[in-house]
Amino acid sequence: FHEFSQYFRGEVIRRIMDFSLDIFGGDPGYLNGISRNSIIDKAGLRYHAPTRNYAEASNIYAASKINLNITSLQFDDAVINRVIDVAASGGFVLTDWKTDLRKLTSVHNEISYRTIDELNEKIEYYLVNEKERCEIAEQLRQDITRNCRYHNIAEYILDRTTMNKRGKARRLQLDLGCG
């Protein structure tokens, strides 16, 4: 599925109504030395070089009116790190619906979309309703700060790896690596 994700994302971007869009980094193939140079020719679409500087990325997330996440096709229920990073920076994000959003934030309905029509409606709405957009971003930041601490994540992983399907404890063998 991963190899089709760039085409899927491109199609979503093509179907977004006539809003100005800035794309940072574009196709992540550059991370593996692959240059696909997939450019979408659309009015109001601007491309920017990728950044590996987390502080710079955080500033971009916080300064953007709307950050758009289009999850790669290989993820089914998982909320990817970009959504968490945008939220932690205090930015507003619209992301494709994932059931795990409910576990992370009380504003899961406000920040998710299931169709391109719904995405277009939300973009249009939140660009005009700045106060509500900022309130949602702040609630999202608070939820993520509370729910995504290392302690919570470690507890979640341990619960999943130490219990069998019947809810009984099983012996855990864990290789923590050399770090």
Tab-separated table of C-alpha atoms in Angstrom:
chain	number	residue	atom	x	y	z
A	1	PHE	CA	0.000	0.000	0.000
A	2	HIS	CA	2.829	2.408	0.782
A	3	GLU	CA	3.843	2.679	-2.867
A	4	PHE	CA	0.334	3.921	-3.742
A	5	SER	CA	0.159	6.447	-0.901
A	6	GLN	CA	1.767	9.298	-2.856
A	7	TYR	CA	-0.800	8.914	-5.639
A	8	PHE	CA	-3.625	8.770	-3.088
A	9	ARG	CA	-2.350	11.926	-1.384
A	10	GLY	CA	-1.972	13.621	-4.754
A	11	GLU	CA	-5.552	12.817	-5.663
A	12	VAL	CA	-6.830	14.196	-2.338
A	13	ILE	CA	-4.841	17.404	-2.906
A	14	ARG	CA	-6.147	17.692	-6.479
A	15	ARG	CA	-9.730	17.441	-5.169
A	16	ILE	CA	-9.323	20.067	-2.480
A	17	MET	CA	-11.199	23.158	-3.549
A	18	ASP	CA	-9.437	26.349	-4.510
A	19	PHE	CA	-7.587	27.044	-1.272
A	20	SER	CA	-3.937	28.060	-1.132
A	21	LEU	CA	-1.788	25.123	-0.056
A	22	ASP	CA	1.834	24.911	1.038
A	23	ILE	CA	3.502	21.495	0.909
A	24	PHE	CA	6.637	21.032	2.970
A	25	GLY	CA	8.889	18.179	1.917
A	26	GLY	CA	6.498	16.667	-0.613
A	27	ASP	CA	7.030	13.000	-1.378
A	28	PRO	CA	9.002	11.351	1.469
A	29	GLY	CA	10.931	9.226	-1.033
A	30	TYR	CA	13.816	11.669	-0.505
A	31	LEU	CA	14.368	10.019	2.893
A	32	ASN	CA	15.442	6.859	1.068
A	33	GLY	CA	17.354	8.607	-1.687
A	34	ILE	CA	14.487	8.170	-4.161
A	35	SER	CA	13.675	11.196	-6.269
A	36	ARG	CA	10.193	10.802	-7.700
A	37	ASN	CA	9.711	14.540	-8.151
A	38	SER	CA	5.915	14.147	-8.171
A	39	ILE	CA	4.648	17.682	-8.588
A	40	ILE	CA	0.943	18.551	-8.712
A	41	ASP	CA	0.242	21.406	-11.092
A	42	LYS	CA	-2.515	23.350	-9.364
A	43	ALA	CA	-3.105	27.061	-8.844
A	44	GLY	CA	-2.322	28.192	-5.296
A	45	LEU	CA	-0.075	25.202	-4.550
A	46	ARG	CA	3.456	26.006	-3.363
A	47	TYR	CA	6.233	23.555	-2.565
A	48	HIS	CA	8.872	24.058	0.133
A	49	ALA	CA	12.025	22.106	0.895
A	50	PRO	CA	11.807	19.471	3.653
A	51	THR	CA	13.241	20.183	7.069
A	52	ARG	CA	14.788	17.748	9.502
A	53	ASN	CA	14.891	20.401	12.208
A	54	TYR	CA	12.145	19.590	14.726
A	55	ALA	CA	11.974	23.149	16.101
A	56	GLU	CA	11.520	24.538	12.587
A	57	ALA	CA	8.805	21.960	11.832
A	58	SER	CA	7.077	22.808	15.116
A	59	ASN	CA	7.103	26.505	14.172
A	60	ILE	CA	5.570	25.687	10.776
A	61	TYR	CA	2.829	23.602	12.446
A	62	ALA	CA	2.040	26.332	14.984
A	63	ALA	CA	2.000	29.148	12.404
A	64	SER	CA	-0.190	27.361	9.854
A	65	LYS	CA	-3.910	28.053	9.910
A	66	ILE	CA	-4.661	24.439	9.028
A	67	ASN	CA	-2.231	21.529	8.889
A	68	LEU	CA	-3.515	18.733	6.687
A	69	ASN	CA	-2.632	15.126	7.373
A	70	ILE	CA	-3.305	12.484	4.731
A	71	THR	CA	-2.241	9.196	6.285
A	72	SER	CA	-0.390	6.601	4.200
A	73	LEU	CA	-2.613	3.772	3.043
A	74	GLN	CA	-0.844	1.080	5.101
A	75	PHE	CA	-2.171	2.525	8.376
A	76	ASP	CA	-5.668	1.390	9.307
A	77	ASP	CA	-6.590	2.694	12.790
A	78	ALA	CA	-3.321	4.285	13.890
A	79	VAL	CA	-2.915	8.010	14.350
A	80	ILE	CA	0.498	8.899	12.964
A	81	ASN	CA	3.137	11.008	14.692
A	82	ARG	CA	2.525	14.066	12.509
A	83	VAL	CA	-0.909	14.553	14.092
A	84	ILE	CA	0.674	14.302	17.554
A	85	ASP	CA	3.493	16.690	16.585
A	86	VAL	CA	1.092	19.301	15.181
A	87	ALA	CA	-1.086	19.071	18.296
A	88	ALA	CA	1.891	19.292	20.663
A	89	SER	CA	3.041	22.472	18.903
A	90	GLY	CA	-0.384	24.047	19.408
A	91	GLY	CA	-1.243	23.839	15.708
A	92	PHE	CA	-4.623	22.968	14.222
A	93	VAL	CA	-4.800	19.792	12.153
A	94	LEU	CA	-7.351	18.136	9.930
A	95	THR	CA	-6.686	14.435	9.514
A	96	ASP	CA	-8.378	11.505	7.897
A	97	TRP	CA	-10.579	9.609	10.359
A	98	LYS	CA	-8.867	6.907	12.412
A	99	THR	CA	-10.708	5.090	15.223
A	100	ASP	CA	-7.747	5.627	17.569
A	101	LEU	CA	-8.428	9.395	17.476
A	102	ARG	CA	-11.177	8.807	20.056
A	103	LYS	CA	-8.590	7.489	22.492
A	104	LEU	CA	-6.393	10.564	22.085
A	105	THR	CA	-8.669	13.578	22.040
A	106	SER	CA	-12.137	14.839	22.825
A	107	VAL	CA	-12.109	16.884	19.581
A	108	HIS	CA	-11.719	13.851	17.307
A	109	ASN	CA	-14.856	14.680	15.308
A	110	GLU	CA	-13.837	18.298	14.825
A	111	ILE	CA	-10.384	17.489	13.432
A	112	SER	CA	-11.202	14.484	11.253
A	113	TYR	CA	-12.780	13.987	7.855
A	114	ARG	CA	-14.124	10.884	6.120
A	115	THR	CA	-14.670	12.238	2.606
A	116	ILE	CA	-13.087	14.869	0.419
A	117	ASP	CA	-16.362	16.822	0.470
A	118	GLU	CA	-16.263	16.859	4.277
A	119	LEU	CA	-12.610	17.926	4.175
A	120	ASN	CA	-13.444	20.834	1.858
A	121	GLU	CA	-16.336	21.884	4.114
A	122	LYS	CA	-14.117	21.809	7.209
A	123	ILE	CA	-11.314	23.750	5.525
A	124	GLU	CA	-13.775	26.420	4.428
A	125	TYR	CA	-15.436	26.547	7.869
A	126	TYR	CA	-12.263	26.694	9.967
A	127	LEU	CA	-10.584	29.303	7.766
A	128	VAL	CA	-13.493	31.645	8.552
A	129	ASN	CA	-14.072	30.622	12.198
A	130	GLU	CA	-10.655	31.423	13.640
A	131	LYS	CA	-11.762	31.598	17.303
A	132	GLU	CA	-13.269	28.104	17.177
A	133	ARG	CA	-10.245	26.782	15.264
A	134	CYS	CA	-7.911	28.143	17.965
A	135	GLU	CA	-10.082	26.715	20.785
A	136	ILE	CA	-10.031	23.278	19.155
A	137	ALA	CA	-6.263	23.480	18.652
A	138	GLU	CA	-5.810	24.315	22.338
A	139	GLN	CA	-8.068	21.449	23.466
A	140	LEU	CA	-6.200	19.097	21.148
A	141	ARG	CA	-2.866	20.286	22.573
A	142	GLN	CA	-4.101	19.670	26.127
A	143	ASP	CA	-5.466	16.206	25.257
A	144	ILE	CA	-2.271	15.150	23.495
A	145	THR	CA	-0.094	16.513	26.295
A	146	ARG	CA	-2.106	14.498	28.818
A	147	ASN	CA	-2.607	11.287	26.795
A	148	CYS	CA	0.700	10.909	24.976
A	149	ARG	CA	3.217	11.024	27.805
A	150	TYR	CA	5.933	8.382	27.776
A	151	HIS	CA	4.366	6.767	30.845
A	152	ASN	CA	1.012	6.346	29.047
A	153	ILE	CA	2.653	4.975	25.918
A	154	ALA	CA	4.828	2.514	27.860
A	155	GLU	CA	1.796	1.365	29.849
A	156	TYR	CA	-0.188	0.842	26.640
A	157	ILE	CA	2.606	-1.193	25.044
A	158	LEU	CA	3.099	-3.308	28.155
A	159	ASP	CA	-0.635	-3.996	28.441
A	160	ARG	CA	-0.701	-5.188	24.834
A	161	THR	CA	2.401	-7.342	25.095
A	162	THR	CA	1.910	-8.939	28.512
A	163	MET	CA	-1.716	-10.111	28.232
A	164	ASN	CA	-2.984	-12.900	26.046
A	165	LYS	CA	-6.349	-12.744	24.270
A	166	ARG	CA	-8.146	-14.066	27.356
A	167	GLY	CA	-6.763	-11.258	29.513
A	168	LYS	CA	-4.352	-13.513	31.415
A	169	ALA	CA	-0.780	-12.444	32.101
A	170	ARG	CA	1.934	-14.124	30.082
A	171	ARG	CA	5.690	-14.072	30.359
A	172	LEU	CA	7.245	-11.131	28.569
A	173	GLN	CA	10.593	-11.371	26.820
A	174	LEU	CA	11.757	-8.006	25.680
A	175	ASP	CA	14.925	-6.944	23.887
A	176	LEU	CA	15.507	-3.292	24.735
A	177	GLY	CA	18.447	-3.008	22.376
A	178	CYS	CA	21.894	-1.685	23.067
A	179	GLY	CA	20.859	1.932	23.690
